[in-house]
Amino acid sequence: MDTRSNPGLGELLRYVGELVEHGAEEHYRAMRLDYRARYTPVLRALHAGACTVTDITARTHLTQGAISQTVALLEGDGLVARHAVDDGRKSGIRLTAAGRALVAKLERHWTATFAAIAGLEDEIGHPLRRALEAAAEALEREGFAARVTAAKTRLKKEHAHAD
């Protein structure tokens, strides 16, 4: 295997992510929205019933740090507001009137986005989202670092047997 010229998994994932994000941002501009693509998972989670950073993290599979940063940006833009919840250790997050109005504008766009994903999956002949979900589940069971360590051990043994 020529590892020098083949892109790695991380490179391909980042590149595909960039292509998707740039396409989405083009549509946000066309919709005349001052909007960041990173807002989408948080807004979708809140719209679906999440009400804390922990809830959003569980729904999106993004890190708590990334969610907290995005919530702070959304709060600064007046799209979400924090409020006290029964558990004093956490604060609740809710869409403001401006946030609800924005979500209403974005719902058709999100429906079209998922239709575009389905079209992409049909074109490439692979259930891309399902494959990525399966990859995430496998990596949750055994992390990538452990997998690289195991591969190094196998390669070392193979090399030792070849000598």
Coordinates of C-alpha atoms in Angstrom, one line a residue:
M1 CA 0.0 0.0 0.0
D2 CA 1.4 3.4 -1.0
T3 CA 0.6 5.6 2.0
R4 CA 2.6 8.5 0.6
S5 CA 0.1 9.5 -2.1
N6 CA -3.2 8.2 -0.8
P7 CA -5.2 10.6 1.3
G8 CA -6.0 9.4 4.8
L9 CA -9.4 9.1 6.4
G10 CA -9.1 12.4 8.3
E11 CA -8.1 14.2 5.1
L12 CA -11.0 12.8 3.1
L13 CA -13.5 13.5 5.9
R14 CA -12.3 17.1 6.3
Y15 CA -12.4 17.6 2.5
V16 CA -16.0 16.2 2.2
G17 CA -17.0 18.3 5.2
E18 CA -15.6 21.4 3.6
L19 CA -17.4 20.7 0.3
V20 CA -20.7 20.2 2.1
E21 CA -20.2 23.3 4.3
H22 CA -19.2 25.5 1.4
G23 CA -22.3 24.4 -0.5
A24 CA -24.6 25.0 2.5
E25 CA -23.0 28.5 3.0
E26 CA -23.7 29.4 -0.6
H27 CA -27.4 28.7 0.0
Y28 CA -27.4 30.7 3.3
R29 CA -26.0 33.7 1.4
A30 CA -28.6 33.2 -1.4
M31 CA -31.3 33.2 1.4
R32 CA -29.8 36.4 2.6
L33 CA -29.0 35.0 6.0
D34 CA -26.2 36.1 8.2
Y35 CA -25.7 32.5 9.3
R36 CA -22.9 30.1 10.3
A37 CA -23.2 26.5 9.2
R38 CA -22.0 25.4 12.7
Y39 CA -25.3 26.7 14.1
T40 CA -27.3 24.0 12.2
P41 CA -26.8 21.0 14.6
V42 CA -27.5 23.1 17.7
L43 CA -30.6 24.8 16.2
R44 CA -31.9 21.5 14.9
A45 CA -31.4 19.9 18.3
L46 CA -33.2 22.7 20.1
H47 CA -36.0 22.6 17.6
A48 CA -36.3 18.8 18.2
G49 CA -36.6 19.3 22.0
A50 CA -33.1 19.5 23.4
C51 CA -32.9 22.0 26.2
T52 CA -29.3 21.8 27.7
V53 CA -25.8 21.5 26.3
T54 CA -25.8 17.9 27.4
D55 CA -29.0 17.2 25.5
I56 CA -27.6 18.9 22.4
T57 CA -24.3 17.0 22.7
A58 CA -26.1 13.6 22.9
R59 CA -28.2 14.4 19.8
T60 CA -25.4 15.8 17.7
H61 CA -22.4 13.7 18.7
L62 CA -20.3 16.9 18.8
T63 CA -18.1 17.7 21.7
Q64 CA -19.5 19.6 24.7
G65 CA -16.8 22.2 24.1
A66 CA -17.9 22.8 20.5
I67 CA -21.6 22.9 21.5
S68 CA -20.8 25.4 24.3
Q69 CA -18.9 27.6 21.9
T70 CA -21.7 27.5 19.4
V71 CA -24.3 28.2 22.0
A72 CA -22.3 31.3 23.1
L73 CA -22.2 32.5 19.5
L74 CA -26.0 31.9 19.1
E75 CA -26.6 33.7 22.3
G76 CA -24.5 36.6 21.1
D77 CA -26.6 36.8 17.9
G78 CA -29.8 36.8 20.0
L79 CA -31.0 33.4 18.7
V80 CA -30.9 31.5 21.9
A81 CA -31.2 32.5 25.6
R82 CA -30.2 30.7 28.7
H83 CA -32.5 30.1 31.6
A84 CA -32.5 28.4 35.0
V85 CA -33.6 24.8 35.2
D86 CA -34.5 22.6 38.2
D87 CA -31.0 21.1 38.3
G88 CA -29.0 24.1 39.5
R89 CA -25.8 22.7 38.0
K90 CA -27.1 23.3 34.4
S91 CA -28.7 26.1 32.6
G92 CA -31.4 25.5 30.0
I93 CA -31.2 26.9 26.5
R94 CA -34.2 27.9 24.5
L95 CA -34.7 29.5 21.1
T96 CA -35.6 33.2 21.3
A97 CA -38.3 34.7 19.0
A98 CA -35.6 35.5 16.5
G99 CA -34.2 32.0 16.8
R100 CA -37.7 30.5 16.2
A101 CA -38.2 32.8 13.2
L102 CA -34.8 31.7 11.8
V103 CA -35.6 28.0 12.3
A104 CA -38.9 28.5 10.5
K105 CA -37.0 29.9 7.5
L106 CA -34.4 27.1 7.6
E107 CA -36.8 24.1 7.9
R108 CA -37.5 23.9 4.1
H109 CA -33.7 24.3 3.5
W110 CA -33.0 21.5 5.9
T111 CA -35.6 19.3 4.1
A112 CA -33.9 20.1 0.8
T113 CA -30.5 19.4 2.4
F114 CA -31.6 15.9 3.4
A115 CA -33.1 15.3 -0.1
A116 CA -29.7 16.3 -1.6
I117 CA -27.9 13.9 0.7
A118 CA -30.3 11.1 -0.4
G119 CA -29.5 12.1 -4.0
L120 CA -25.8 12.0 -3.3
E121 CA -26.1 8.6 -1.7
D122 CA -28.0 7.3 -4.8
E123 CA -25.4 8.7 -7.1
I124 CA -22.4 7.1 -5.3
G125 CA -24.3 3.9 -4.6
H126 CA -23.5 4.0 -0.9
P127 CA -25.5 4.9 2.2
L128 CA -23.0 7.5 3.2
R129 CA -24.7 8.6 6.4
R130 CA -25.3 5.0 7.5
A131 CA -21.7 4.2 6.8
L132 CA -20.5 7.2 8.8
E133 CA -22.8 6.3 11.7
A134 CA -21.5 2.7 11.7
A135 CA -17.9 4.0 11.6
A136 CA -18.7 6.3 14.6
E137 CA -20.2 3.4 16.5
A138 CA -17.2 1.2 15.8
L139 CA -14.8 3.9 16.9
E140 CA -16.8 4.4 20.1
R141 CA -16.4 0.7 20.9
E142 CA -12.6 0.8 20.1
G143 CA -10.9 4.1 19.5
F144 CA -8.8 4.9 16.5
A145 CA -5.6 5.1 18.7
A146 CA -6.1 1.5 19.9
R147 CA -6.7 0.4 16.3
V148 CA -3.5 2.1 15.1
T149 CA -1.6 0.4 18.0
A150 CA -3.0 -3.0 17.1
A151 CA -2.0 -2.4 13.4
K152 CA 1.5 -1.5 14.4
T153 CA 1.8 -4.6 16.5
R154 CA 0.5 -6.8 13.6
L155 CA 2.8 -5.1 11.1
K156 CA 5.8 -5.5 13.5
K157 CA 5.0 -9.3 13.8
E158 CA 4.6 -9.7 10.1
H159 CA 7.9 -7.9 9.5
A160 CA 9.6 -10.1 12.1
H161 CA 8.2 -13.3 10.4
A162 CA 9.3 -12.1 7.0
D163 CA 12.9 -11.8 8.0

